[in-house]
Amino acid sequence: MSAEAASPAPAPPSRRRARPGIDLRRLGRAALLGPAVRDRLPDAIGHVADAHRAHHPDADLDVLHRAYVLAESSHRGQYRKSGEPYITHPLAVTLILAELGAETTTLTASLLHDTVEDTEVTLDQVGREFGDEVRYLVDGVTKLEKVDYGAAAEPETFRKMLVATGSDVRVMSIKLADRLHNMRTLGVMRPEKQARIAKVTRDVLIPLAERLGVQALKTELEDLVFAILHPADHQRTRALVDAAASAPDVLGAIADDVRAVLRDARIPAEVLVRPRHFVSVHRVRLKRGELRATDFGRLLVLVEEDADCYGVLGELHTCFTPVVSEFKDFIAAPKFNLYQSLHTAVAADGAVAEVLIRTRRMHKVAEAGVVALGNPDAPETGAATATGAGGNGGNGVAEDGERRDPTRPGWLSRLLAWQQDAPDPDTFWATLRDDLAQDAEITVFCPDTGALALPAGATCVDAAYARHGEAAHDCVGARVNGRLAALGTVLADGDTVQLLLGHQPAAPQQAAVSGPSPEWLEHARTPAARIAIGSWLTAHPPAPATGAQAGAPVAQGTPPAGRPGRADRHSG
C-alpha cells in the first residue's frame, strides 16, 4: 500500500489495434488528477462515477461521494513517494474495480481501504458511517503491524486476507487492484525492493488473480513482474512486438475473412483481433522458437447466445481448415476459475490463427472473474447464474455446494482448511506459494459422497485426506474406476475413487494400521495431506525398519497399467 508508491510506469508499446476490453493503465492515469486545480481534486470522483454507471446505470452514487470525502480528508497532507497526493492511490484502485464492473459496496470499501491502516479513521467509524459490509472489506485488506508481528507480518497479513476472502471474495478483489496500481507505480523504489515485491506478486497475487478469473488484472500484473524480474527477456519481447506492429497485418486479413463467413451464415457476431500481452508472446516464443506473424494475437469472436458459439465453430471448421489438436471446449466444461470459451485454430492462406469464441457475458466474466459477480451473499443475478451456462461444466457438480457458488470455489475451501493447521508463518508462507503454483483442477467422484475437487496431479493420498481429514491416517488402499490401485496413483479428471479405510469391511485383510508411513509424503501433492501426514509423523516417529514393516499400508504397490505414478509425472 503506502510503502509501495512510486512514479508512473512507462507507457506500453504502440499497437495497431486497440485491445478489446479494459484499458486499465490509461484509465488509471486519467483518474489520478483529472482537470484538477493544484493541491486539490475537485472532479476526481467523477471518473469513478462515470465508469461505475457504465456497468450499473441505477447505482446510488451518494455513498461513493461520502466515502471519497472521508478518504480525501483523512489522507490530506500525505504524499506518495512519487510526490502525488496520496488520495490518487485509492482513487486509481477504485477506478480499476469500477472498470471491471464491481458493485457500489466494493468501490466504497476500495476508496477507504487505506484509511484505517494509514490515518486516524477507525474500523468502528467506517462501520457506523458505511455499514458492516464495508467495514468487513476494509478490515480484510488492512495490513497487520510489523511492530506487533515482526517478520511474520507479511505472511500473517495474507493469512488474514485469505480467511476474510473465504467469507467474501471482494476482499481479494480490492487487494489485487491495490497491488496492480502499486506495481504500475513501482519505479522510484530501490531495485531490491522492486524485486521483492515483484516476487511476492508473481508467487501469490498472480496465481490468486488466475484462480479468481480476473484476467484483466492477471495479464497486466504478469507483464509488470516480467519487466522487473526478467528485463532482458522483456526488452527482447518488446522489440518483437514493435517489429510485428509494422509488418503486414495477417491476422487482420483473416479476421475480415471470418467476418464475411459469419455474415453469409447470418450469425450476428463481432470479430476482434486480440493482441497477446508480453508474457504470452514470450511463452509462445519459448514453445515454438521462431514466431509466426499470427503468433502476436488471437481472434476473438463475440456472440449473444451460447448456441451461437457452436454455430460459429461449425462455420469456421467448414470454411477453413481446422487444427484439430487446438480445439478445446471450455463452455461445456468451464475452467475452475469460471472461464468459458471455445478454443480452436484454423488455417487460411497458409497462416494459422488461434480463435476464441464466447458470448459477451462469458467475455465479461473472463475479464473480470469474481469481480463481475458482485456481493456473494446477494440473491442470484443473471451474471452469476450465467457463469455456469452450457450444462454442468464443473461449476455445479459438488453435492456439498462448495462449487455451486463460484464466489466460494473448491480450491479456496481447501486452502482455508489447511491454513488452520499450518504451525507457523514460515510454513504457511512456503506452503501457500506451493499450493498456488498448482494452477489446474480436476474433479473425481467418491461413491459415498459425490464429487471431490482436487488440484491436477493429485493422488489417492490427497483424495483420502480431502475426503476424510485425519481419519485418512487409517487408509489402506483405494479402488480407481473399480480397480485396486496404489495410494500413489495420480488421478485424472472424472475418475471414480473408492477409499478403503482400515476399519471398513471392504478393506484388504492385513495387519493393524498404525498410521501413515513416511513414503506417503512422496505421494502427497496437496498441503492438507502433507501437513496432516507430517504432523502425525512428527508425533509418532517411525521405529527403525527390521525387514517387512508391520502395518505398512498397501499404498506402495505398483500403479495400474497405463496410469503413471507420481515419480513418472513431468515435473514442469
Coordinates of C-alpha atoms in Angstrom, one line a residue, residues 44-561:
A44 CA -11.6 13.1 -9.3
I45 CA -14.5 11.0 -8.1
G46 CA -16.3 11.8 -11.3
H47 CA -14.1 9.4 -13.3
V48 CA -15.1 6.6 -10.9
A49 CA -18.8 7.6 -11.0
D50 CA -18.8 7.5 -14.9
A51 CA -17.1 4.1 -15.0
H52 CA -19.5 2.7 -12.3
R53 CA -22.6 3.9 -14.1
A54 CA -21.5 2.3 -17.3
H55 CA -22.0 -1.1 -15.6
H56 CA -24.6 -0.1 -13.1
P57 CA -26.8 2.6 -14.5
D58 CA -29.1 2.8 -11.4
A59 CA -26.3 2.9 -8.9
D60 CA -26.6 5.3 -5.9
L61 CA -23.5 7.5 -6.1
D62 CA -24.1 9.3 -2.8
V63 CA -22.3 6.7 -0.8
L64 CA -19.3 7.0 -3.2
H65 CA -19.1 10.7 -2.7
R66 CA -19.3 10.4 1.1
A67 CA -16.5 7.7 1.0
Y68 CA -14.4 10.0 -1.2
V69 CA -14.8 12.9 1.1
L70 CA -13.7 10.9 4.1
A71 CA -10.8 9.3 2.3
E72 CA -9.6 12.7 0.8
S73 CA -9.9 14.5 4.2
S74 CA -8.2 11.7 6.2
H75 CA -5.3 11.3 3.7
R76 CA -4.9 15.1 3.2
G77 CA -1.2 16.0 3.7
Q78 CA 0.0 12.5 2.8
Y79 CA 2.0 12.0 -0.4
R80 CA 3.3 9.1 -2.3
K81 CA 7.0 8.7 -3.0
S82 CA 6.3 10.0 -6.5
G83 CA 5.2 13.3 -4.9
E84 CA 1.5 12.7 -5.8
P85 CA -1.2 13.4 -3.2
Y86 CA -1.9 10.0 -1.5
I87 CA -5.6 10.1 -2.4
T88 CA -4.6 9.4 -6.0
H89 CA -3.9 5.8 -4.9
P90 CA -7.3 4.8 -3.5
L91 CA -8.9 6.7 -6.5
A92 CA -6.9 4.7 -9.0
V93 CA -7.6 1.4 -7.2
T94 CA -11.3 2.2 -7.2
L95 CA -11.3 3.1 -10.8
I96 CA -9.7 -0.2 -11.7
L97 CA -12.5 -2.0 -9.9
A98 CA -15.2 0.2 -11.4
E99 CA -14.0 -0.5 -14.9
L100 CA -14.2 -4.3 -14.1
G101 CA -17.8 -3.8 -13.1
A102 CA -17.6 -4.0 -9.3
E103 CA -20.7 -3.0 -7.4
T104 CA -21.1 0.0 -5.1
T105 CA -20.1 -1.6 -1.8
T106 CA -16.8 -2.8 -3.2
L107 CA -16.0 0.6 -4.6
T108 CA -16.9 2.3 -1.3
A109 CA -14.5 -0.1 0.6
S110 CA -11.8 0.5 -2.1
L111 CA -11.9 4.2 -1.6
L112 CA -11.5 3.7 2.2
H113 CA -9.1 0.7 2.0
D114 CA -6.1 2.5 3.4
T115 CA -7.8 4.8 5.9
V116 CA -7.7 2.5 8.9
E117 CA -4.1 1.5 8.2
D118 CA -2.6 4.9 7.4
T119 CA -4.9 7.5 9.1
E120 CA -6.8 8.2 12.3
V121 CA -10.0 6.7 10.9
T122 CA -11.1 3.6 12.9
L123 CA -13.0 0.5 11.8
D124 CA -15.8 1.4 14.1
Q125 CA -16.1 4.7 12.4
V126 CA -16.2 3.0 9.0
G127 CA -18.9 0.7 10.2
R128 CA -21.1 3.4 11.7
E129 CA -20.9 5.6 8.5
F130 CA -21.0 2.9 5.8
G131 CA -22.3 -0.3 7.3
D132 CA -20.9 -3.7 8.3
E133 CA -20.2 -5.0 4.8
V134 CA -17.8 -2.1 4.0
R135 CA -16.3 -2.4 7.5
Y136 CA -15.6 -6.1 6.8
L137 CA -14.0 -5.4 3.5
V138 CA -11.8 -2.6 4.8
D139 CA -10.7 -4.8 7.7
G140 CA -9.9 -7.7 5.4
V141 CA -7.4 -5.7 3.4
T142 CA -5.8 -3.8 6.3
K143 CA -2.3 -4.9 7.0
L144 CA -1.1 -6.2 10.3
E145 CA 1.5 -4.0 12.0
K146 CA 5.2 -5.0 11.8
V147 CA 5.7 -3.7 15.3
D148 CA 3.3 -6.4 16.5
Y149 CA 4.3 -9.3 14.2
G150 CA 7.8 -8.5 13.1
A151 CA 9.0 -10.7 10.1
A152 CA 5.7 -12.6 10.3
A153 CA 3.7 -9.5 9.4
E154 CA 3.5 -10.2 5.6
P155 CA 2.5 -13.9 5.8
E156 CA 0.1 -13.3 8.6
T157 CA -1.4 -10.4 6.7
F158 CA -2.0 -12.7 3.7
R159 CA -3.4 -15.4 6.0
K160 CA -5.8 -12.8 7.4
M161 CA -6.9 -11.7 3.9
L162 CA -7.4 -15.3 2.7
V163 CA -9.6 -16.1 5.8
A164 CA -11.6 -12.9 5.1
T165 CA -11.8 -13.9 1.4
G166 CA -13.3 -17.2 2.4
S167 CA -16.4 -15.3 3.5
D168 CA -16.3 -12.5 0.9
V169 CA -14.1 -12.7 -2.3
R170 CA -14.4 -8.9 -2.7
V171 CA -11.6 -8.7 -0.1
M172 CA -9.2 -10.2 -2.5
S173 CA -10.6 -8.2 -5.4
I174 CA -9.6 -5.0 -3.7
K175 CA -6.2 -6.4 -2.8
L176 CA -5.5 -7.4 -6.4
A177 CA -6.5 -3.9 -7.7
D178 CA -4.3 -2.3 -4.9
R179 CA -1.3 -4.4 -6.0
L180 CA -1.9 -3.6 -9.7
H181 CA -1.7 0.1 -9.1
N182 CA 1.3 -0.2 -6.8
M183 CA 3.1 -2.4 -9.4
R184 CA 2.3 0.2 -12.1
T185 CA 4.0 2.9 -9.9
L186 CA 6.9 0.9 -8.6
G187 CA 9.7 2.8 -10.4
V188 CA 11.1 5.0 -7.6
M189 CA 11.6 2.1 -5.2
R190 CA 15.0 0.7 -4.7
P191 CA 15.8 -2.2 -7.2
E192 CA 16.0 -4.8 -4.4
K193 CA 12.6 -3.7 -3.1
Q194 CA 11.1 -3.8 -6.5
A195 CA 12.3 -7.3 -6.9
R196 CA 11.0 -8.4 -3.5
I197 CA 7.5 -7.0 -4.3
A198 CA 7.5 -8.4 -7.8
K199 CA 8.4 -11.9 -6.5
V200 CA 5.5 -11.9 -4.0
T201 CA 3.2 -10.7 -6.8
R202 CA 4.4 -13.5 -9.0
D203 CA 4.2 -16.2 -6.4
V204 CA 1.0 -15.2 -4.6
L205 CA -1.1 -12.4 -6.2
I206 CA -0.9 -13.5 -9.9
P207 CA -2.0 -17.1 -9.1
L208 CA -4.8 -15.7 -6.9
A209 CA -5.9 -13.5 -9.8
E210 CA -5.8 -16.5 -12.1
R211 CA -7.9 -18.6 -9.7
L212 CA -10.4 -15.9 -9.2
G213 CA -10.7 -15.5 -13.0
V214 CA -9.7 -11.8 -13.1
Q215 CA -7.7 -12.0 -16.3
A216 CA -7.7 -8.2 -16.9
L217 CA -5.6 -7.8 -13.7
K218 CA -3.6 -11.0 -14.0
T219 CA -2.2 -10.3 -17.5
E220 CA -1.1 -6.8 -16.6
L221 CA 0.5 -7.9 -13.4
E222 CA 2.4 -10.6 -15.3
D223 CA 3.8 -8.0 -17.7
L224 CA 4.8 -5.7 -14.9
V225 CA 6.6 -8.5 -13.0
F226 CA 8.2 -9.7 -16.2
A227 CA 9.7 -6.3 -16.8
I228 CA 11.2 -6.2 -13.3
L229 CA 12.4 -9.8 -12.8
H230 CA 13.4 -10.5 -16.5
P231 CA 14.4 -7.2 -18.0
A232 CA 16.4 -8.6 -20.9
D233 CA 13.7 -11.0 -22.0
H234 CA 11.2 -8.2 -21.6
Q235 CA 13.2 -5.9 -23.9
R236 CA 13.6 -8.7 -26.4
T237 CA 9.9 -9.3 -26.4
R238 CA 9.0 -5.6 -26.7
A239 CA 11.3 -5.4 -29.8
L240 CA 9.5 -8.4 -31.3
V241 CA 6.1 -6.8 -30.7
D242 CA 7.2 -3.5 -32.1
A243 CA 8.5 -5.2 -35.2
A244 CA 5.3 -7.1 -35.7
A245 CA 3.3 -3.9 -35.4
S246 CA 4.9 -2.6 -38.6
A247 CA 4.6 -5.9 -40.5
P248 CA 1.8 -6.9 -42.8
D249 CA -1.5 -7.4 -40.9
V250 CA -2.0 -11.1 -41.5
L251 CA -4.4 -11.6 -38.5
G252 CA -6.5 -8.6 -39.7
A253 CA -6.9 -10.1 -43.1
I254 CA -8.1 -13.5 -41.6
A255 CA -10.4 -11.5 -39.3
D256 CA -12.0 -10.0 -42.4
D257 CA -12.5 -13.4 -43.9
V258 CA -14.1 -14.7 -40.7
R259 CA -16.5 -11.7 -40.7
A260 CA -17.5 -12.5 -44.2
V261 CA -18.1 -16.2 -43.4
L262 CA -20.3 -15.4 -40.4
R263 CA -22.2 -12.6 -42.3
D264 CA -23.0 -15.1 -45.0
A265 CA -24.1 -17.6 -42.4
R266 CA -26.3 -14.9 -40.8
I267 CA -24.7 -15.3 -37.4
P268 CA -24.5 -12.0 -35.6
A269 CA -21.0 -11.7 -34.2
E270 CA -18.2 -9.2 -33.5
V271 CA -14.8 -10.4 -34.7
L272 CA -11.8 -8.7 -33.0
V273 CA -8.0 -9.1 -33.1
R274 CA -6.9 -9.6 -29.5
P275 CA -3.1 -8.9 -29.2
R276 CA -1.2 -11.1 -26.8
H277 CA 0.4 -9.5 -23.8
F278 CA 4.2 -9.6 -23.4
V279 CA 4.4 -12.7 -21.2
S280 CA 2.1 -14.6 -23.6
V281 CA 4.3 -13.7 -26.6
H282 CA 7.4 -14.7 -24.6
R283 CA 5.8 -18.1 -23.8
V284 CA 4.9 -18.7 -27.4
R285 CA 8.5 -17.9 -28.5
L286 CA 9.9 -20.3 -26.0
K287 CA 7.5 -23.0 -27.2
R288 CA 7.9 -22.5 -30.9
G289 CA 11.2 -20.8 -31.3
E290 CA 10.7 -18.6 -34.3
L291 CA 7.4 -16.6 -34.1
R292 CA 4.9 -16.6 -36.9
A293 CA 3.1 -13.4 -37.9
T294 CA -0.1 -14.7 -36.4
D295 CA 1.5 -15.5 -33.0
F296 CA 1.2 -12.0 -31.8
G297 CA -2.5 -12.1 -31.3
R298 CA -5.6 -14.2 -31.5
L299 CA -9.1 -13.7 -33.0
L300 CA -11.9 -13.1 -30.5
V301 CA -15.4 -13.8 -31.7
L302 CA -18.2 -12.4 -29.5
V303 CA -21.8 -13.6 -29.9
E304 CA -25.0 -13.2 -27.9
E305 CA -26.2 -16.7 -27.2
D306 CA -24.4 -19.9 -26.1
A307 CA -25.8 -21.8 -29.2
D308 CA -24.2 -19.2 -31.5
C309 CA -20.7 -20.2 -30.1
Y310 CA -21.2 -23.6 -31.6
G311 CA -22.7 -22.2 -34.8
V312 CA -19.6 -20.0 -35.2
L313 CA -17.4 -23.1 -34.6
G314 CA -19.2 -25.1 -37.2
E315 CA -18.8 -22.4 -39.9
L316 CA -15.1 -21.9 -39.1
H317 CA -14.4 -25.6 -39.3
T318 CA -16.4 -25.9 -42.5
C319 CA -15.0 -22.9 -44.4
F320 CA -11.4 -23.1 -43.1
T321 CA -9.0 -26.0 -42.3
P322 CA -9.3 -26.6 -38.6
V323 CA -6.2 -27.6 -36.5
V324 CA -7.9 -30.4 -34.6
S325 CA -5.3 -30.6 -31.8
E326 CA -6.0 -27.0 -30.8
F327 CA -9.7 -27.5 -30.1
K328 CA -10.9 -27.1 -26.5
D329 CA -14.5 -26.7 -25.2
F330 CA -14.5 -24.7 -22.0
I331 CA -18.2 -23.9 -22.4
A332 CA -19.4 -27.5 -21.7
A333 CA -16.6 -27.9 -19.2
P334 CA -15.6 -24.5 -17.7
K335 CA -12.3 -24.0 -16.0
F336 CA -12.3 -24.0 -12.2
N337 CA -11.9 -20.2 -12.3
L338 CA -15.2 -19.6 -14.1
Y339 CA -13.6 -19.2 -17.6
Q340 CA -15.7 -20.2 -20.5
S341 CA -14.8 -20.1 -24.2
L342 CA -14.4 -22.3 -27.3
H343 CA -10.8 -22.5 -28.4
T344 CA -9.8 -23.5 -31.9
A345 CA -7.3 -22.7 -34.6
V346 CA -7.8 -22.5 -38.4
A347 CA -5.5 -22.4 -41.4
A348 CA -6.2 -19.7 -44.0
D349 CA -3.9 -18.8 -46.9
G350 CA -1.0 -20.6 -45.4
A351 CA -1.3 -18.9 -42.0
V352 CA -2.7 -20.4 -38.8
A353 CA -4.8 -18.2 -36.5
E354 CA -6.0 -19.1 -33.0
V355 CA -9.6 -18.3 -32.3
L356 CA -11.6 -17.7 -29.1
I357 CA -15.4 -17.9 -29.3
R358 CA -17.6 -16.8 -26.4
T359 CA -20.7 -14.8 -25.6
R360 CA -20.4 -11.2 -24.3
R361 CA -21.5 -12.4 -20.9
M362 CA -18.7 -15.0 -20.9
H363 CA -16.3 -12.3 -22.0
K364 CA -17.2 -10.1 -19.1
V365 CA -16.6 -13.0 -16.6
A366 CA -13.4 -14.0 -18.4
E367 CA -12.0 -10.5 -18.0
A368 CA -13.4 -9.6 -14.5
G369 CA -13.9 -13.0 -12.9
V370 CA -15.4 -12.9 -9.4
V371 CA -15.4 -9.1 -9.6
A372 CA -18.3 -9.3 -12.1
L373 CA -20.3 -11.4 -9.6
G374 CA -20.8 -8.7 -7.0
N375 CA -22.0 -9.5 -3.5
P376 CA -21.6 -13.2 -2.8
D377 CA -24.5 -13.0 -0.3
A378 CA -26.9 -11.3 -2.6
P379 CA -29.6 -13.3 -4.4
E380 CA -28.5 -14.8 -7.7
T381 CA -28.4 -12.5 -10.7
G382 CA -28.2 -13.2 -14.4
A383 CA -24.5 -12.6 -14.4
A384 CA -23.8 -15.0 -11.6
T385 CA -26.1 -17.7 -13.0
A386 CA -24.7 -17.2 -16.4
T387 CA -21.2 -18.4 -15.4
G388 CA -22.5 -22.0 -15.4
A389 CA -24.1 -21.7 -18.8
G390 CA -23.6 -24.7 -21.0
G391 CA -24.5 -27.5 -18.7
N392 CA -22.9 -28.8 -15.6
G393 CA -19.5 -28.0 -16.8
G394 CA -17.8 -28.4 -13.5
N395 CA -19.4 -25.3 -11.8
G396 CA -22.2 -27.1 -10.2
V397 CA -21.1 -30.7 -9.6
A398 CA -20.4 -30.7 -5.9
E399 CA -23.0 -32.2 -3.7
D400 CA -21.9 -30.2 -0.7
G401 CA -22.4 -26.9 -2.7
E402 CA -18.8 -25.7 -2.5
R403 CA -18.6 -25.4 -6.2
R404 CA -22.2 -24.4 -6.9
D405 CA -21.3 -20.9 -5.6
P406 CA -18.5 -19.6 -7.9
T407 CA -17.6 -17.0 -5.3
R408 CA -16.6 -19.8 -2.9
P409 CA -14.6 -22.2 -5.1
G410 CA -13.3 -25.5 -4.1
W411 CA -9.6 -24.5 -4.2
L412 CA -10.4 -21.7 -1.7
S413 CA -12.2 -24.1 0.6
R414 CA -9.2 -26.4 0.6
L415 CA -6.7 -23.6 1.2
L416 CA -8.7 -22.3 4.2
A417 CA -8.8 -25.8 5.6
W418 CA -5.1 -26.5 5.6
Q419 CA -4.0 -23.0 6.6
Q420 CA -5.6 -23.6 10.0
D421 CA -3.1 -26.4 10.6
A422 CA 0.0 -24.6 9.4
P423 CA 2.0 -24.4 12.6
D424 CA 4.0 -21.2 11.9
P425 CA 4.1 -18.3 9.5
D426 CA 7.1 -19.6 7.6
T427 CA 5.4 -23.0 7.0
F428 CA 2.2 -21.2 5.9
W429 CA 4.0 -18.8 3.6
A430 CA 6.0 -21.6 1.9
T431 CA 3.0 -23.9 1.6
L432 CA 0.8 -21.1 0.3
R433 CA 3.2 -20.4 -2.6
D434 CA 3.5 -24.1 -3.4
D435 CA -0.3 -24.6 -3.3
L436 CA -0.9 -21.6 -5.6
A437 CA 1.7 -22.9 -8.1
Q438 CA -0.8 -25.8 -8.8
D439 CA -2.9 -23.9 -11.3
A440 CA -5.3 -26.5 -12.6
E441 CA -8.1 -28.5 -11.0
I442 CA -9.8 -31.9 -11.5
T443 CA -13.0 -33.4 -10.2
V444 CA -13.1 -37.0 -9.0
F445 CA -16.2 -38.9 -7.7
C446 CA -16.4 -40.8 -4.4
P447 CA -19.3 -43.4 -4.3
D448 CA -20.3 -42.3 -0.8
T449 CA -20.2 -38.5 -1.1
G450 CA -20.2 -37.5 -4.7
A451 CA -17.8 -35.1 -6.4
L452 CA -14.4 -34.0 -4.9
A453 CA -12.4 -31.1 -6.3
L454 CA -8.6 -31.6 -6.3
P455 CA -5.6 -29.9 -7.9
A456 CA -4.3 -31.5 -11.1
G457 CA -1.7 -34.2 -10.3
A458 CA -3.4 -35.1 -7.0
T459 CA -3.1 -38.8 -5.9
C460 CA -5.2 -41.2 -3.9
V461 CA -3.4 -40.0 -0.8
D462 CA -4.7 -36.4 -1.5
A463 CA -8.2 -37.7 -2.1
A464 CA -8.1 -39.6 1.2
Y465 CA -7.2 -36.5 3.3
A466 CA -9.5 -34.2 1.3
R467 CA -12.4 -36.6 1.9
H468 CA -11.7 -38.0 5.4
G469 CA -9.3 -35.5 7.1
E470 CA -7.2 -37.1 9.9
A471 CA -9.3 -40.3 9.6
A472 CA -7.3 -40.8 6.4
H473 CA -4.4 -42.0 8.6
D474 CA -6.2 -45.3 8.5
C475 CA -6.4 -45.5 4.7
V476 CA -5.1 -48.9 3.5
G477 CA -5.8 -48.7 -0.2
A478 CA -8.1 -47.4 -3.0
R479 CA -10.1 -48.5 -6.0
V480 CA -9.8 -46.2 -9.0
N481 CA -12.6 -46.9 -11.6
G482 CA -13.3 -50.2 -9.9
R483 CA -9.7 -51.5 -9.8
L484 CA -7.4 -51.8 -6.8
A485 CA -4.8 -49.0 -7.0
A486 CA -1.8 -47.8 -5.1
L487 CA -2.3 -44.7 -2.9
G488 CA 0.4 -43.1 -5.0
T489 CA -1.7 -43.3 -8.2
V490 CA -2.2 -40.0 -9.9
L491 CA -5.9 -39.3 -10.5
A492 CA -7.4 -38.0 -13.7
D493 CA -10.4 -35.7 -14.2
G494 CA -13.6 -37.8 -13.9
D495 CA -12.1 -40.8 -12.1
T496 CA -14.2 -42.6 -9.6
V497 CA -12.3 -43.2 -6.3
Q498 CA -13.3 -45.6 -3.5
L499 CA -11.0 -45.0 -0.5
L500 CA -10.6 -48.0 1.7
L501 CA -10.1 -47.4 5.4
G502 CA -8.7 -49.9 7.9
H503 CA -12.0 -50.3 9.8
Q504 CA -14.0 -50.9 6.6
P505 CA -15.1 -54.5 5.8
A506 CA -14.2 -53.9 2.1
A507 CA -10.6 -53.2 3.0
P508 CA -8.0 -55.8 2.1
Q509 CA -7.0 -58.1 5.0
Q510 CA -3.7 -57.0 6.6
A511 CA -2.1 -56.2 9.9
A512 CA -3.4 -53.4 12.1
V513 CA -3.0 -50.0 10.6
S514 CA -0.6 -47.8 12.6
G515 CA -0.9 -44.6 10.7
P516 CA 0.7 -43.1 7.5
S517 CA 4.2 -44.2 6.5
P518 CA 6.9 -41.7 5.6
E519 CA 6.5 -42.8 1.9
W520 CA 3.1 -41.1 1.9
L521 CA 4.8 -37.7 1.8
E522 CA 6.2 -38.6 -1.6
H523 CA 2.7 -39.1 -3.0
A524 CA 1.0 -36.1 -1.3
R525 CA 0.6 -33.1 -3.5
T526 CA -1.9 -31.1 -1.5
P527 CA -0.9 -29.0 1.5
A528 CA -3.7 -30.5 3.6
A529 CA -2.3 -34.0 3.1
R530 CA 1.4 -33.0 3.6
I531 CA 0.6 -31.1 6.8
A532 CA -1.5 -33.9 8.3
I533 CA 1.0 -36.6 7.4
G534 CA 3.9 -34.5 8.6
S535 CA 2.2 -33.7 11.9
W536 CA 1.4 -37.4 12.5
L537 CA 5.0 -38.5 11.7
T538 CA 6.4 -35.8 14.0
A539 CA 4.2 -37.0 16.8
H540 CA 4.9 -40.7 16.0
P541 CA 8.5 -41.1 14.7
P542 CA 8.8 -44.4 12.9
A543 CA 10.9 -47.1 14.6
P544 CA 13.9 -48.4 12.7
A545 CA 12.8 -50.8 10.0
T546 CA 13.6 -54.5 10.5
G547 CA 12.5 -56.4 7.5
A548 CA 9.0 -56.1 6.4
Q549 CA 7.4 -53.1 8.1
A550 CA 4.4 -54.0 10.2
G551 CA 1.4 -52.0 9.4
A552 CA 2.8 -50.7 6.1
P553 CA -0.2 -49.7 4.0
V554 CA -1.0 -51.1 0.6
A555 CA 0.0 -47.6 -0.7
Q556 CA 3.4 -48.6 -2.0
G557 CA 2.3 -51.0 -4.7
T558 CA 2.7 -50.5 -8.5
P559 CA 0.1 -48.2 -10.1
P560 CA -2.3 -49.9 -12.5
A561 CA -1.0 -50.3 -16.1

